[in-house]
GROMACS .gro file of C-alpha atoms in nm:
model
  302
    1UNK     CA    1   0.943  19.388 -11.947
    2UNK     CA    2   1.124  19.598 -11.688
    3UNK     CA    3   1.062  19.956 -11.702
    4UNK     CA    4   1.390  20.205 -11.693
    5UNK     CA    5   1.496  20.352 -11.358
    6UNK     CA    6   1.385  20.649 -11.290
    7UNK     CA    7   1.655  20.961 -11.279
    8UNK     CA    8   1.683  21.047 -10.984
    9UNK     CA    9   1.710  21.472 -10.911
   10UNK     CA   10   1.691  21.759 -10.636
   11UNK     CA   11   1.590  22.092 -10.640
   12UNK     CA   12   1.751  22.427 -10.370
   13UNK     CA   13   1.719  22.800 -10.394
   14UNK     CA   14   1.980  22.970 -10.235
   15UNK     CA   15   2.021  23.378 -10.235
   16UNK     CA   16   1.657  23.451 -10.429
   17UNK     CA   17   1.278  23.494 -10.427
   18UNK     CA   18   1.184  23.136 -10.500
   19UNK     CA   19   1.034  23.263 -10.829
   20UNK     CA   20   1.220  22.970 -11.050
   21UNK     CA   21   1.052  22.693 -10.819
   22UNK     CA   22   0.708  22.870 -10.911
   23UNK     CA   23   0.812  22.851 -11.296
   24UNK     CA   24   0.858  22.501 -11.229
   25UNK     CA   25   0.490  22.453 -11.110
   26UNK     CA   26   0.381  22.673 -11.383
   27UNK     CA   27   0.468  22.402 -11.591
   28UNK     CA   28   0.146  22.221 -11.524
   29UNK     CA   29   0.103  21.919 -11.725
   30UNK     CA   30   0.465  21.910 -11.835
   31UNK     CA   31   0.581  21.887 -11.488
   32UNK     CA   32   0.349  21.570 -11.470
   33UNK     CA   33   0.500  21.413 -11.743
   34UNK     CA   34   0.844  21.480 -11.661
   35UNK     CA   35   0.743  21.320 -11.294
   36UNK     CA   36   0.702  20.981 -11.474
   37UNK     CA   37   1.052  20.978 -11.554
   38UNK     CA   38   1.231  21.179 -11.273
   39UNK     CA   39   1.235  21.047 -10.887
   40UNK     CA   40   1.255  21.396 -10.689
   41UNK     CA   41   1.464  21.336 -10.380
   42UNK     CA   42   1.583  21.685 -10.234
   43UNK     CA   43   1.367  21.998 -10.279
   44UNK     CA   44   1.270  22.314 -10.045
   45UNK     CA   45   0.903  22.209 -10.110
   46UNK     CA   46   0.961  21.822  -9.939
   47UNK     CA   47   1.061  21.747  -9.578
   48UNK     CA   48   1.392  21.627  -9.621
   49UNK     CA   49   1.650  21.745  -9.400
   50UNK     CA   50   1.942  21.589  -9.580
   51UNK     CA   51   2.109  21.617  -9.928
   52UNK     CA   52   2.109  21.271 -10.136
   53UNK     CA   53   2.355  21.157 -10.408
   54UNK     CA   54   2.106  21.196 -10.753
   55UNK     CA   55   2.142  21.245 -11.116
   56UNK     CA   56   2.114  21.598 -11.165
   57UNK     CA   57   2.045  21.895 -10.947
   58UNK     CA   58   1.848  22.239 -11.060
   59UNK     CA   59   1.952  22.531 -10.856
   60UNK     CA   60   1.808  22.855 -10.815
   61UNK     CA   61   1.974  23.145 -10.688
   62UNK     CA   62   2.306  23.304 -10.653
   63UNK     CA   63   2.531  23.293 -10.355
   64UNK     CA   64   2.529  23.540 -10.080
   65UNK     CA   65   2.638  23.374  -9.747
   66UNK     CA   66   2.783  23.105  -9.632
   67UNK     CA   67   2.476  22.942  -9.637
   68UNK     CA   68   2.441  22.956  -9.956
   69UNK     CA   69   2.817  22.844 -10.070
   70UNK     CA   70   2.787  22.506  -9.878
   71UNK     CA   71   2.413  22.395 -10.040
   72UNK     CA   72   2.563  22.497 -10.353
   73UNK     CA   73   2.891  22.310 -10.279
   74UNK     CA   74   2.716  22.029 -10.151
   75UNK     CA   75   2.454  21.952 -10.404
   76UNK     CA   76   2.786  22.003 -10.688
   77UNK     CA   77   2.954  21.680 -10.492
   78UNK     CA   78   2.652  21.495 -10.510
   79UNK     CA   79   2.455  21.563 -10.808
   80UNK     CA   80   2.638  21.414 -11.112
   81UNK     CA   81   2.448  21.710 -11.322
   82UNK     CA   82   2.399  22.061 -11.245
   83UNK     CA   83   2.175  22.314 -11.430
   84UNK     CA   84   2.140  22.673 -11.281
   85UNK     CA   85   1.809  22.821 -11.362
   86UNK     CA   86   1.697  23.165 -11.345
   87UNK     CA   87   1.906  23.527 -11.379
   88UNK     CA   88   1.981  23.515 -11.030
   89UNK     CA   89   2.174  23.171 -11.069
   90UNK     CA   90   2.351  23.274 -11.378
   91UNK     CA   91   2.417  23.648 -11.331
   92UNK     CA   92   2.344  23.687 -10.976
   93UNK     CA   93   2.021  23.907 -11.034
   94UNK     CA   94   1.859  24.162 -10.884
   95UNK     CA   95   2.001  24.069 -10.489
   96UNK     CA   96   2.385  24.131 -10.673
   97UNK     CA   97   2.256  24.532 -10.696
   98UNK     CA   98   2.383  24.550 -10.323
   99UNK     CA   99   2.709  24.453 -10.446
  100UNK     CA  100   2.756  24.863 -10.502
  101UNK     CA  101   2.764  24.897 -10.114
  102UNK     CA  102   2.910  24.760  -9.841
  103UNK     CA  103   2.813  24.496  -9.641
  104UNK     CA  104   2.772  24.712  -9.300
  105UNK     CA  105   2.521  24.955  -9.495
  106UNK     CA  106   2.352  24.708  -9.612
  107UNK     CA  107   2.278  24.581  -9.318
  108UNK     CA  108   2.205  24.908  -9.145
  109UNK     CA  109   1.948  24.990  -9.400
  110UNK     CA  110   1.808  24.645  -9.354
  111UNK     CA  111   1.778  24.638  -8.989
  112UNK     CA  112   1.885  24.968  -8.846
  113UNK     CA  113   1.779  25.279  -9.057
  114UNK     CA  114   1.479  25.132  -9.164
  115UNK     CA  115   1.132  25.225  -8.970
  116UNK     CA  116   1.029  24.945  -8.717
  117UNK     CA  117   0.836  24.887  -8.432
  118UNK     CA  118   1.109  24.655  -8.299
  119UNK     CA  119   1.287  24.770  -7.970
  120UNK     CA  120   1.629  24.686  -8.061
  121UNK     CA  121   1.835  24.481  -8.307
  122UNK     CA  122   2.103  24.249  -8.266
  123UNK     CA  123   2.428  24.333  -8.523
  124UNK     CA  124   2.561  23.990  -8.489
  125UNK     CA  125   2.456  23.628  -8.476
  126UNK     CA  126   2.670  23.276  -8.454
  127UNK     CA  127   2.366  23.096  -8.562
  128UNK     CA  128   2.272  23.286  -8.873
  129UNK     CA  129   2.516  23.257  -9.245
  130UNK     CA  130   2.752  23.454  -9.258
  131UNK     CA  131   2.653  23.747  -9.539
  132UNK     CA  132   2.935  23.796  -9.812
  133UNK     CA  133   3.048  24.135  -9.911
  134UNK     CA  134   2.915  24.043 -10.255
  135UNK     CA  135   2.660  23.809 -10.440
  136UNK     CA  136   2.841  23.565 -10.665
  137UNK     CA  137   2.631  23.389 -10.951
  138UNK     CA  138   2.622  22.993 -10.923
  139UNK     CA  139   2.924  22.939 -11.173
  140UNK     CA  140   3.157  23.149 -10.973
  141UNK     CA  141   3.142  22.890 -10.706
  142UNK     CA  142   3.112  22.566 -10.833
  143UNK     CA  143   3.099  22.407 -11.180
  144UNK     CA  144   2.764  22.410 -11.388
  145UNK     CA  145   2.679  22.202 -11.659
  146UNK     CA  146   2.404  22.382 -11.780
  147UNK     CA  147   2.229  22.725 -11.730
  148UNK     CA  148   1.876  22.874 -11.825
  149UNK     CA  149   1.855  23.263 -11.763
  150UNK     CA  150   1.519  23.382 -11.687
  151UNK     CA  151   1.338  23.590 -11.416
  152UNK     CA  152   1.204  23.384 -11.403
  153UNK     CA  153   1.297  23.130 -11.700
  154UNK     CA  154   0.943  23.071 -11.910
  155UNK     CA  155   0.804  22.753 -11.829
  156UNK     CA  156   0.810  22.573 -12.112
  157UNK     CA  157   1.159  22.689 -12.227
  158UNK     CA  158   1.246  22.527 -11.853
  159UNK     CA  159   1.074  22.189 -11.962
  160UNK     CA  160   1.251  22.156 -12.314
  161UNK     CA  161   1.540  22.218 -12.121
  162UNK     CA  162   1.532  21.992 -11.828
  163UNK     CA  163   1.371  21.734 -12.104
  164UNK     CA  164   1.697  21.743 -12.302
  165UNK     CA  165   1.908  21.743 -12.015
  166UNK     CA  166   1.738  21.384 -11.884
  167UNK     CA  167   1.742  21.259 -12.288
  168UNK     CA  168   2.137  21.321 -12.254
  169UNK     CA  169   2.101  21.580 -12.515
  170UNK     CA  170   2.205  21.978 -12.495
  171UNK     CA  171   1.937  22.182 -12.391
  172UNK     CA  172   1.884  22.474 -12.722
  173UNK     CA  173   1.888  22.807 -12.547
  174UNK     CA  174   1.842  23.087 -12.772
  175UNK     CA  175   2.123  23.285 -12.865
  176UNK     CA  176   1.953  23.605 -13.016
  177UNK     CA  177   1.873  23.925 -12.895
  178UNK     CA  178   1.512  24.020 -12.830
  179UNK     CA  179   1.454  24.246 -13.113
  180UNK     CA  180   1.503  23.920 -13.292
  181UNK     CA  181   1.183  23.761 -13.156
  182UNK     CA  182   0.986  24.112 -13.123
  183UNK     CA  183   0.678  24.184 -13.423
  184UNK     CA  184   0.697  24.576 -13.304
  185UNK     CA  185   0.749  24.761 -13.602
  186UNK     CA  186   1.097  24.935 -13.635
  187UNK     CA  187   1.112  25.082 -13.944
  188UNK     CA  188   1.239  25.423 -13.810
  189UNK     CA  189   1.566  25.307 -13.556
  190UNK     CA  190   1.772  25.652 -13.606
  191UNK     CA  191   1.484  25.886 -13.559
  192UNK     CA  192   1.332  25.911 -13.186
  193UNK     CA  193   1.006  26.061 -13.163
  194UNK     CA  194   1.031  26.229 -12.872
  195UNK     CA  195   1.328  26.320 -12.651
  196UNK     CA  196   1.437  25.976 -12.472
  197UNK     CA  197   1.300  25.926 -12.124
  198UNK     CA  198   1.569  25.875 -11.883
  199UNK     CA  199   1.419  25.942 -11.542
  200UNK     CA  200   1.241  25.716 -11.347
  201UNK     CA  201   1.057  25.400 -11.443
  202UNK     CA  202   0.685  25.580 -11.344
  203UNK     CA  203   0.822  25.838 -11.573
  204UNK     CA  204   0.638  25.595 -11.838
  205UNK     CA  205   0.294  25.634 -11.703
  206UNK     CA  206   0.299  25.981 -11.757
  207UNK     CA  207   0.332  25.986 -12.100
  208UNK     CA  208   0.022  26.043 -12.335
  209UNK     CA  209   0.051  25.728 -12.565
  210UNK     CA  210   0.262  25.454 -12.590
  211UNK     CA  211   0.226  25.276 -12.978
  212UNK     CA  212   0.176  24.897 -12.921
  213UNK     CA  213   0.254  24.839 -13.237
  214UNK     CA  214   0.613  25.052 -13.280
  215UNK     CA  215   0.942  25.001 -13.134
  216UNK     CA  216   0.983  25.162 -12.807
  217UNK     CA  217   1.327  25.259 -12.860
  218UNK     CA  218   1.153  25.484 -13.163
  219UNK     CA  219   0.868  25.608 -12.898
  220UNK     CA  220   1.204  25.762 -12.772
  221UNK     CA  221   1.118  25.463 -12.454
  222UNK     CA  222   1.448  25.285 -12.325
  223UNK     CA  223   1.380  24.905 -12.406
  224UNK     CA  224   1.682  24.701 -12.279
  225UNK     CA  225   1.597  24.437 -12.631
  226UNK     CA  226   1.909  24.512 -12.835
  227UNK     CA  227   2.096  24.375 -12.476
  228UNK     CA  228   1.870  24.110 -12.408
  229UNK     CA  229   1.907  23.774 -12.457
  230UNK     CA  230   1.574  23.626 -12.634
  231UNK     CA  231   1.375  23.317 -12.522
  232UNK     CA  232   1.122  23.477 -12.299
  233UNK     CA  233   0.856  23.528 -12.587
  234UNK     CA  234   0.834  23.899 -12.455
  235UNK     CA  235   0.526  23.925 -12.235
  236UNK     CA  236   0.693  24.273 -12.087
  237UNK     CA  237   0.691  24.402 -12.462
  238UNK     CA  238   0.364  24.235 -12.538
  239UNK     CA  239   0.174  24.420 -12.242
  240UNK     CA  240   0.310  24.765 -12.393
  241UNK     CA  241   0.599  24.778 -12.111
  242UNK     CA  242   1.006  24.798 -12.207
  243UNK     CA  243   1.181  24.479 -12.178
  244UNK     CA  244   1.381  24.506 -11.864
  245UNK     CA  245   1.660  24.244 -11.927
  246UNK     CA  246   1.567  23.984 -11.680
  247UNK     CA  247   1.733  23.743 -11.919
  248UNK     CA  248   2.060  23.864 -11.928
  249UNK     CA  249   2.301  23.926 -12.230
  250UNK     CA  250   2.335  23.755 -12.532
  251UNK     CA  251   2.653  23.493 -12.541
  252UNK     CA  252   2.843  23.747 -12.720
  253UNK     CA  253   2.793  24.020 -12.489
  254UNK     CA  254   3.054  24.088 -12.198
  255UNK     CA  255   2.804  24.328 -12.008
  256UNK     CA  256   2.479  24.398 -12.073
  257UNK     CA  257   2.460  24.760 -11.968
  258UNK     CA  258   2.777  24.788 -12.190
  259UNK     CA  259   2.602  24.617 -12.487
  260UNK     CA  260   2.341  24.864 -12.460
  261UNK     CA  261   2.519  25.158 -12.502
  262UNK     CA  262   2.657  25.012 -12.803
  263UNK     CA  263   2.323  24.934 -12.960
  264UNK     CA  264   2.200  25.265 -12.857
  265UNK     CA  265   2.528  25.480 -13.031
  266UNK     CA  266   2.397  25.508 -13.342
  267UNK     CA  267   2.035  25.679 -13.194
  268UNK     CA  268   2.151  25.886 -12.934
  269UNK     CA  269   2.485  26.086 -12.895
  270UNK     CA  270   2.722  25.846 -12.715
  271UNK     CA  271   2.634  25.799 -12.341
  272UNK     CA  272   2.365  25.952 -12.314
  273UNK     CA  273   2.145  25.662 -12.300
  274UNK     CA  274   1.891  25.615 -11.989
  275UNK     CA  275   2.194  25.661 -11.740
  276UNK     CA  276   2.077  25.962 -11.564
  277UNK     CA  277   1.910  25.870 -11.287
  278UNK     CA  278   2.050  25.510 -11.228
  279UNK     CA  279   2.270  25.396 -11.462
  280UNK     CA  280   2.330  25.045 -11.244
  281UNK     CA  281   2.006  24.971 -11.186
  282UNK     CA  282   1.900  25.000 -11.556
  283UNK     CA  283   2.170  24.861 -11.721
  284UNK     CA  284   2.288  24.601 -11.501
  285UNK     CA  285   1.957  24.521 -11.280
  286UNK     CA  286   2.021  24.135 -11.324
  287UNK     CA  287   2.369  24.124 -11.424
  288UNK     CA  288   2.563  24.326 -11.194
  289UNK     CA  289   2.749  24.055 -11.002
  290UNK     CA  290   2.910  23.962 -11.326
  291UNK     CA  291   3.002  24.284 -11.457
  292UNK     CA  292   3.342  24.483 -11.392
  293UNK     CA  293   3.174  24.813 -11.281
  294UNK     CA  294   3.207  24.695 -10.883
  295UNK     CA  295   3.576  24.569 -10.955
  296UNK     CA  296   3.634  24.884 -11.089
  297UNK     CA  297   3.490  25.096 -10.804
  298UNK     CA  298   3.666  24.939 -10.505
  299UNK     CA  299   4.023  25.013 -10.728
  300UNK     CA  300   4.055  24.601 -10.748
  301UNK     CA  301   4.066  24.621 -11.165
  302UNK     CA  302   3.889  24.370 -11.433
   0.00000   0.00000   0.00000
């Protein structure tokens, strides 16, 4: 009895950390199994220079240069699937936070202001990418069939996923918030104990005692939950630290830093929130890219 073709698939990272490729090895035994069924032609990990026509195509990263638009272009014309995995894919992540400045500072911090033991640098290259004035996520660019948010996306929640995908089913994302997932206690919401801490992250460290077993958002600790979407199991939360936000927004929120103010109304008096010392950074670390705040800032509208 024949056996049933294998699907075939390729893998890229474009403007990220590679962190998404590592959640794929984290997937240990699962990643075996889904080997028996998946023929991997294309990845950054093999030795193969050119892009093949397959089945379906995981991509990490957003887009930055030019670079990174014609992989992501490429792989769209030849993969008849594409999933986007990890926050940098779907939101554009933490590399979108230069989207604030412009591309000349960017690189001037990068290569010029910066301490180095380099003689000189060279401002312009024909053989590098070109770098964009912003980071785009994946979906700005080309169309994506599916998309797991994650920084990076929990291993098994990338397995299910990819499994469904190669059954022809819809991979189940979860639609919740964080709280909805969290077993901290939160039985006191509207009453702080202590003023909110809105400086600096180390600012955390230097309290006395965090609860493990109470909401930080009563511990008067900013905990980016309420604006989170949930699927990541909480491991921040779990090991006493805030939840961050690495997974982006819940479906029904249209910016994460926006939801959070919302959440946050009916603790603190409106605004004040954590946005003292870095209101992007905190609200928008992995969703910046596809918020309106930079819009708004260069005068170009929503």
């Amino acid at each position: 009895m024949a056996t049933a073709p294998k699907v075939t698939a390729a893998t890229s990272w474009l403007h990220t950390c590679s962190g998404c490729h590592m959640a794929l090895l984290d997937m240990h035994e699962q990643l075996l199994e889904l080997l028996t069924v998946v023929d991997l032609r294309y990845s950054p990990i093999m030795d193969v220079k050119e892009i093949p026509k397959v089945d379906v195509a995981l991509i990490e990263g957003g887009v930055g240069n030019s670079q990174n638009e014609s992989v992501a272009k490429e792989l769209r014309e030849k993969a008849g699937t594409v999933i986007a995995f990890g926050s940098c894919a779907c939101f554009g992540g933490l590399p979108g936070l230069r989207n604030l400045y412009d591309v000349k500072d960017v690189k001037d911090r990068a290569f010029v202001d910066t301490v180095t033991d380099g003689s000189g640098v060279e401002q312009h290259s024909d053989v590098l990418p070109t770098l964009f004035p912003t980071v785009r996520p994946l979906t700005e660019v080309i169309h994506v069939d599916y998309a797991i948010p994650g920084c990076p996306p929990r291993p098994d929640l990338l397995g299910a996923a990819i499994g469904a995908v190669l059954r022809g089913e819809e991979p189940v994302i979860p639609t919740k918030n964080l709280c909805s997932e969290c077993q901290r206690e939160q039985a006191e919401m509207h009453k702080p104990q202590r003023e909110f801490v809105t400086k600096a992250v180390h600012a955390l460290f230097e309290l006395e005692e965090i609860n493990p077993t109470k909401c930080f958002l009563e511990q008067g600790i900013l905990c980016m939950g309420p604006a989170t979407r949930a699927g990541c199991k909480g491991p921040c939360v779990e090991a006493n630290f805030p939840c961050r936000g690495c997974n982006g927004p819940p479906p029904e929120a249209l910016e994460q830093g926006g939801k959070m103010v919302d959440s946050l109304a009916t603790i603190l008096p409106a605004g004040a929130l954590m946005f003292s010392e870095d209101t992007v950074g905190t609200g928008y670390r992995f969703t910046l890219p596809v918020s309106i705040i930079p819009s708004v800032m260069e005068g170009r509208g929503a």
